[in-house]
Amino acid sequence: MRHSPLFRSGLSSMGIAALLSVWPMPAEAGLTVVTSVPVLNPSRIYEAVIDPIHHVGFIAAGSDPFNTHYGNVIEVVNLTTMQVITSIPLPVNGIVGGAAVIDTADGFAYFAGEEVLGNTVIYQIDTNAYTLVRTLSVPSLAFITSGVVDAQGFAYFGGQSSSANEAAAIKMDIRPASPTPFQQSTLDLGSPGQASAAVVDNARGLIYFGTSPLTGKNTITSVNIAGGAFNNLASLLLQSNEIVQWDAAVLDANGNAYFSVSVQPNSGTEILQIAPGLSGRQVVLPLPGQAVTRAAIDAAAGVVFFY
C-alpha cells in the first residue's frame, strides 16, 4: 500500500507543536502528550513521514536557526521506543523542506528540497536501509510546497513553475520496475502563485490542489489522474481573502477534502470542507485569531487534527 504523509510537522524552534483544534471533537475531549523525542538537529523540524509498517518516522530537521524554511538532515526515529535510530545527511549544500511523501510498498520516501544554487530537487530515501539513494532534479518547478502518492506508483508534487509565477505540478513515475523510471510530466494548474497543499482521492482518480497567489485568484483545483491521465478538470474559486496554507489538507473516507485557509487580513483561520468533485464547499470550523498550518487524519477513528 502506498501512502501520502501520515503526519506533517510544523514544530517551533523548541521542537514543540501546539494542537489547536480537533474536528470532530472526540467525546472524551482529552488530549495529552504521551512522550517526545529530541532529534539530533534540534533547532527546527520541517517535514515528516511515517512508515506504519515498521513504525518508523523520517523527519527533515535543520541545525541552522536562521534558515526558516528548510532542514539539512533527515532523522530516523523508532516510534515504539521514541529513540533516534540514525541520521541521514544530505549532500553538501543540500537542504530539504516543503513537502514529503512515502511509498511503503516499495520502501522509499521522497523529500523535496533545493541545492545551494537554487536547483529544485527531490531526495529519494531508502526506508529500509536508511540511506540517501539519489537526488532527482526537478527543473520545471522553482520550488515545491505539496506532494501526494497515488495507488498506482506515481508521486505528484505541487509548487510554482520555474518559468512563470504560476501554480504547477509534476507527475513522477516512482515504480521500481518502470520502463521510464522517474520520468516527469508537468501540468500548469491555471492559477498564479503556488500549489500550497494537496490531497489524493484514489477511489475517484482525483487530486485536489489548493493554490495560493497570496492575493487574488485562490483556488481548489481538481486534477484527473484516472487511467494514467494528468489533466485539469475544474477549479473552485475561493474568496479573495482566503489563502490556502502549506501542507494543511486531508481527505476523509467519504471523499471530502479539508483545507486550512488563512483569512486575511489577520482574521485567523477557517477549515474548509470541499465536497467530492468540487461539488460544494462549507466552513466547518472557524478559528478566529488562530494560525493553523498543518493537518493530519486518523481515518480509523474519524478524527481530523489541525495544528
Coordinates of C-alpha atoms in Angstrom, one line a residue:
M1 CA 0.0 0.0 0.0
R2 CA 1.2 3.5 -0.8
H3 CA 0.7 6.4 1.5
S4 CA 0.9 10.2 1.4
P5 CA 2.4 11.6 4.7
L6 CA 0.5 10.3 7.7
F7 CA 1.5 13.4 9.5
R8 CA 3.2 16.6 8.6
S9 CA 5.2 18.6 11.2
G10 CA 5.3 22.3 11.8
L11 CA 7.3 22.5 15.0
S12 CA 8.7 25.6 16.7
S13 CA 12.4 26.2 17.3
M14 CA 12.0 24.4 20.6
G15 CA 10.5 21.3 18.9
I16 CA 7.1 21.7 20.4
A17 CA 3.8 21.9 18.4
A18 CA 0.6 23.3 19.7
L19 CA -2.5 21.3 18.8
L20 CA -5.1 24.0 18.1
S21 CA -8.2 22.0 17.1
V22 CA -9.6 18.6 16.7
W23 CA -12.6 18.2 14.5
P24 CA -14.9 16.5 15.2
M25 CA -14.0 16.6 18.9
P26 CA -14.0 13.1 20.4
A27 CA -16.4 12.6 23.2
E28 CA -13.6 12.2 25.8
A29 CA -12.2 15.6 24.6
G30 CA -8.9 14.8 26.3
L31 CA -5.5 15.1 24.6
T32 CA -2.2 14.6 26.4
V33 CA 1.4 14.4 25.3
V34 CA 2.4 10.8 25.6
T35 CA 6.1 11.3 25.1
S36 CA 8.6 13.3 23.0
V37 CA 11.9 12.6 21.3
P38 CA 14.8 15.1 20.9
V39 CA 16.1 15.0 17.3
L40 CA 19.8 15.2 16.7
N41 CA 19.4 18.6 15.0
P42 CA 17.0 20.3 17.4
S43 CA 16.7 23.8 16.0
R44 CA 13.7 23.1 13.7
I45 CA 11.6 20.3 12.2
Y46 CA 10.2 20.9 8.7
E47 CA 8.5 17.8 7.2
A48 CA 8.0 14.2 8.3
V49 CA 6.5 11.0 7.1
I50 CA 5.7 7.7 8.9
D51 CA 6.3 4.2 7.8
P52 CA 3.3 2.5 9.5
I53 CA 4.6 -1.0 8.7
H54 CA 7.9 -0.7 10.5
H55 CA 6.7 2.1 12.9
V56 CA 9.5 4.4 11.9
G57 CA 9.4 8.2 11.3
F58 CA 11.5 10.1 8.9
I59 CA 12.0 13.7 9.9
A60 CA 13.5 16.6 8.0
A61 CA 15.4 18.7 10.5
G62 CA 17.8 21.6 10.4
S63 CA 20.6 22.9 12.6
D64 CA 20.6 26.5 11.3
P65 CA 18.3 28.7 13.4
F66 CA 18.3 31.4 10.7
N67 CA 17.1 29.0 8.0
T68 CA 13.4 29.2 8.5
H69 CA 12.3 27.1 5.5
Y70 CA 14.5 24.1 5.2
G71 CA 16.4 21.4 7.0
N72 CA 19.7 19.8 6.1
V73 CA 19.4 16.3 7.6
I74 CA 16.8 13.5 7.8
E75 CA 16.4 11.9 11.2
V76 CA 15.1 8.3 11.5
V77 CA 13.1 7.7 14.7
N78 CA 11.8 4.4 16.2
L79 CA 8.2 5.3 17.0
T80 CA 7.9 2.4 19.5
T81 CA 10.9 3.5 21.7
M82 CA 10.9 7.1 20.6
Q83 CA 14.6 6.9 20.1
V84 CA 16.6 8.3 17.2
I85 CA 18.0 5.4 15.1
T86 CA 20.3 7.3 12.8
S87 CA 20.7 10.5 10.9
I88 CA 20.8 10.6 7.0
P89 CA 22.9 13.5 5.9
L90 CA 22.0 15.3 2.7
P91 CA 24.7 16.2 0.1
V92 CA 26.8 19.2 0.7
N93 CA 24.7 22.3 0.2
G94 CA 21.6 20.3 0.0
I95 CA 18.5 21.4 2.0
V96 CA 15.1 19.8 2.4
G97 CA 11.6 21.1 3.2
G98 CA 8.3 22.0 1.6
A99 CA 6.8 18.5 1.0
A100 CA 7.5 14.8 1.7
V101 CA 5.7 11.6 0.7
I102 CA 6.3 7.9 1.4
D103 CA 5.8 4.8 -0.7
T104 CA 5.7 2.0 1.8
A105 CA 5.0 -0.7 -0.8
D106 CA 8.4 -0.2 -2.4
G107 CA 10.3 1.1 0.6
F108 CA 11.2 4.7 -0.3
A109 CA 10.4 8.2 0.9
Y110 CA 10.7 11.3 -1.1
F111 CA 11.7 14.7 0.4
A112 CA 11.5 17.9 -1.7
G113 CA 14.3 20.4 -1.3
E114 CA 16.9 22.6 -3.0
E115 CA 20.6 22.7 -3.8
V116 CA 22.5 25.8 -2.8
L117 CA 22.5 27.1 -6.4
G118 CA 18.7 27.2 -6.4
N119 CA 18.0 24.0 -8.2
T120 CA 14.8 22.2 -7.1
V121 CA 15.4 18.6 -6.2
I122 CA 13.8 15.6 -4.6
Y123 CA 15.8 13.3 -2.3
Q124 CA 14.9 9.6 -2.5
I125 CA 15.4 7.8 0.8
D126 CA 15.6 4.1 1.3
T127 CA 13.3 3.5 4.2
N128 CA 14.8 0.0 4.9
A129 CA 18.5 0.8 4.7
Y130 CA 18.1 4.4 6.0
T131 CA 20.2 5.8 3.2
L132 CA 20.0 8.5 0.6
V133 CA 19.6 6.7 -2.7
R134 CA 19.7 9.5 -5.3
T135 CA 19.0 13.2 -5.9
L136 CA 16.4 13.9 -8.6
S137 CA 16.4 17.2 -10.4
V138 CA 13.0 19.0 -11.0
P139 CA 13.8 21.7 -13.5
S140 CA 10.1 22.6 -14.2
L141 CA 9.4 23.8 -10.6
A142 CA 11.0 26.8 -8.9
F143 CA 10.1 25.3 -5.6
I144 CA 7.9 22.6 -4.1
T145 CA 5.2 23.0 -1.5
S146 CA 3.0 20.0 -1.6
G147 CA 3.0 16.3 -2.5
V148 CA 1.0 13.1 -2.7
V149 CA 1.4 9.5 -3.9
D150 CA -1.3 7.6 -5.7
A151 CA -2.1 3.9 -5.5
Q152 CA -0.5 3.2 -8.9
G153 CA 3.0 4.1 -8.1
F154 CA 3.2 7.8 -9.2
A155 CA 4.2 10.7 -7.0
Y156 CA 2.8 14.2 -7.6
F157 CA 4.5 17.4 -6.3
G158 CA 3.0 20.9 -6.5
G159 CA 4.7 24.2 -6.3
Q160 CA 5.5 27.1 -8.6
S161 CA 6.5 26.9 -12.2
S162 CA 10.2 27.7 -12.9
S163 CA 9.2 29.7 -16.0
A164 CA 6.4 31.9 -14.6
N165 CA 4.5 33.0 -11.5
E166 CA 2.1 30.1 -12.0
A167 CA 1.0 27.2 -9.8
A168 CA 2.2 24.0 -11.4
A169 CA 2.6 20.3 -10.5
I170 CA 4.7 17.4 -11.7
K171 CA 3.8 13.7 -12.0
M172 CA 6.8 11.4 -11.4
D173 CA 7.0 7.7 -12.1
I174 CA 8.4 6.0 -8.9
R175 CA 7.6 2.4 -9.8
P176 CA 10.8 0.3 -9.3
A177 CA 10.1 -1.8 -12.5
S178 CA 9.0 1.1 -14.6
P179 CA 10.5 1.3 -18.2
T180 CA 10.7 5.1 -17.6
P181 CA 11.9 5.5 -14.0
F182 CA 11.5 9.0 -12.5
Q183 CA 10.1 10.3 -15.8
Q184 CA 8.4 13.7 -15.1
S185 CA 5.3 15.3 -16.7
T186 CA 4.4 18.9 -15.8
L187 CA 0.9 20.4 -15.5
D188 CA 0.0 24.1 -15.3
L189 CA -2.8 24.4 -12.7
G190 CA -4.3 27.5 -14.2
S191 CA -3.7 29.8 -11.3
P192 CA -1.0 32.3 -10.3
G193 CA 1.2 31.6 -7.3
Q194 CA 1.9 28.1 -6.0
A195 CA 0.2 24.8 -5.2
S196 CA 0.3 25.0 -1.4
A197 CA -1.5 21.8 -0.4
A198 CA -2.7 18.6 -2.0
V199 CA -4.7 15.5 -1.2
V200 CA -5.3 12.4 -3.4
D201 CA -8.7 10.6 -3.8
N202 CA -7.6 7.2 -5.2
A203 CA -11.2 5.9 -5.4
R204 CA -12.2 8.7 -7.7
G205 CA -8.9 9.2 -9.5
L206 CA -8.5 12.8 -8.4
I207 CA -6.0 15.1 -6.8
Y208 CA -7.1 18.4 -5.2
F209 CA -4.5 21.1 -5.2
G210 CA -5.1 24.3 -3.2
T211 CA -3.3 27.2 -4.9
S212 CA -2.3 30.4 -3.3
P213 CA -1.1 33.5 -5.1
L214 CA -1.4 35.4 -1.8
T215 CA -3.8 37.8 -3.4
G216 CA -6.5 37.4 -6.0
K217 CA -7.3 34.1 -7.6
N218 CA -7.1 31.5 -4.7
T219 CA -8.5 28.1 -5.9
I220 CA -9.0 24.5 -5.2
T221 CA -8.2 22.7 -8.5
S222 CA -9.2 19.1 -9.3
V223 CA -6.7 17.1 -11.4
N224 CA -7.7 13.9 -13.2
I225 CA -5.2 11.0 -12.6
A226 CA -7.6 8.1 -13.5
G227 CA -6.2 5.6 -16.0
G228 CA -2.8 7.3 -16.3
A229 CA -4.3 10.8 -17.1
F230 CA -2.8 14.0 -15.7
N231 CA -5.0 16.9 -16.6
N232 CA -7.1 19.7 -15.0
L233 CA -10.8 19.1 -14.6
A234 CA -12.2 22.1 -12.7
S235 CA -11.4 24.8 -10.2
L236 CA -13.4 26.2 -7.3
L237 CA -12.6 29.9 -6.8
L238 CA -12.2 30.9 -3.1
Q239 CA -12.8 34.3 -1.7
S240 CA -10.0 36.8 -2.5
N241 CA -9.1 36.9 1.2
E242 CA -8.8 33.1 1.7
I243 CA -5.3 31.8 1.3
V244 CA -4.6 28.0 1.4
Q245 CA -2.0 27.1 4.0
W246 CA 1.0 24.9 3.3
D247 CA 0.5 21.2 3.9
A248 CA -2.8 21.6 5.8
A249 CA -5.1 19.3 3.8
V250 CA -6.6 15.9 4.4
L251 CA -9.2 13.6 2.8
D252 CA -11.8 11.7 4.7
A253 CA -13.3 8.2 3.9
N254 CA -16.3 9.8 2.1
G255 CA -14.1 11.7 -0.3
N256 CA -14.4 15.1 1.4
A257 CA -11.3 17.2 1.3
Y258 CA -10.4 19.6 4.2
F259 CA -8.1 22.6 3.7
S260 CA -6.9 25.1 6.2
V261 CA -7.4 28.6 4.9
S262 CA -5.9 31.8 6.3
V263 CA -8.5 34.6 6.3
Q264 CA -7.0 38.0 5.6
P265 CA -6.3 40.5 7.0
N266 CA -5.5 38.9 10.4
S267 CA -8.8 37.2 10.9
G268 CA -7.4 33.8 11.8
T269 CA -8.2 30.5 10.1
E270 CA -11.1 28.6 8.8
I271 CA -11.3 24.9 7.9
L272 CA -13.0 24.4 4.5
Q273 CA -14.7 21.2 3.6
I274 CA -14.7 20.6 -0.1
A275 CA -17.2 18.0 -1.4
P276 CA -16.2 15.3 -3.9
G277 CA -15.6 16.6 -7.4
L278 CA -15.7 20.2 -6.1
S279 CA -19.5 19.9 -5.9
G280 CA -19.7 22.2 -2.8
R281 CA -17.8 24.0 0.0
Q282 CA -18.6 24.9 3.6
V283 CA -16.7 26.3 6.5
V284 CA -16.9 23.5 9.1
L285 CA -14.6 25.1 11.7
P286 CA -13.9 28.8 12.1
L287 CA -10.8 29.6 14.1
P288 CA -10.7 33.3 14.6
G289 CA -7.3 34.6 15.8
Q290 CA -5.6 31.3 15.3
A291 CA -3.0 30.1 12.8
V292 CA -3.3 26.6 11.6
T293 CA -0.6 25.4 9.2
R294 CA -0.6 21.6 9.4
A295 CA -3.2 18.8 9.4
A296 CA -3.4 15.1 10.0
I297 CA -6.2 12.5 10.0
D298 CA -6.8 9.3 11.9
A299 CA -9.1 7.7 9.4
A300 CA -9.9 4.7 11.7
A301 CA -11.2 7.0 14.4
G302 CA -12.8 9.5 12.1
V303 CA -10.9 12.4 13.6
V304 CA -9.0 15.2 11.9
F305 CA -6.3 17.1 13.7
F306 CA -5.4 20.7 12.8
Y307 CA -2.4 22.3 14.5

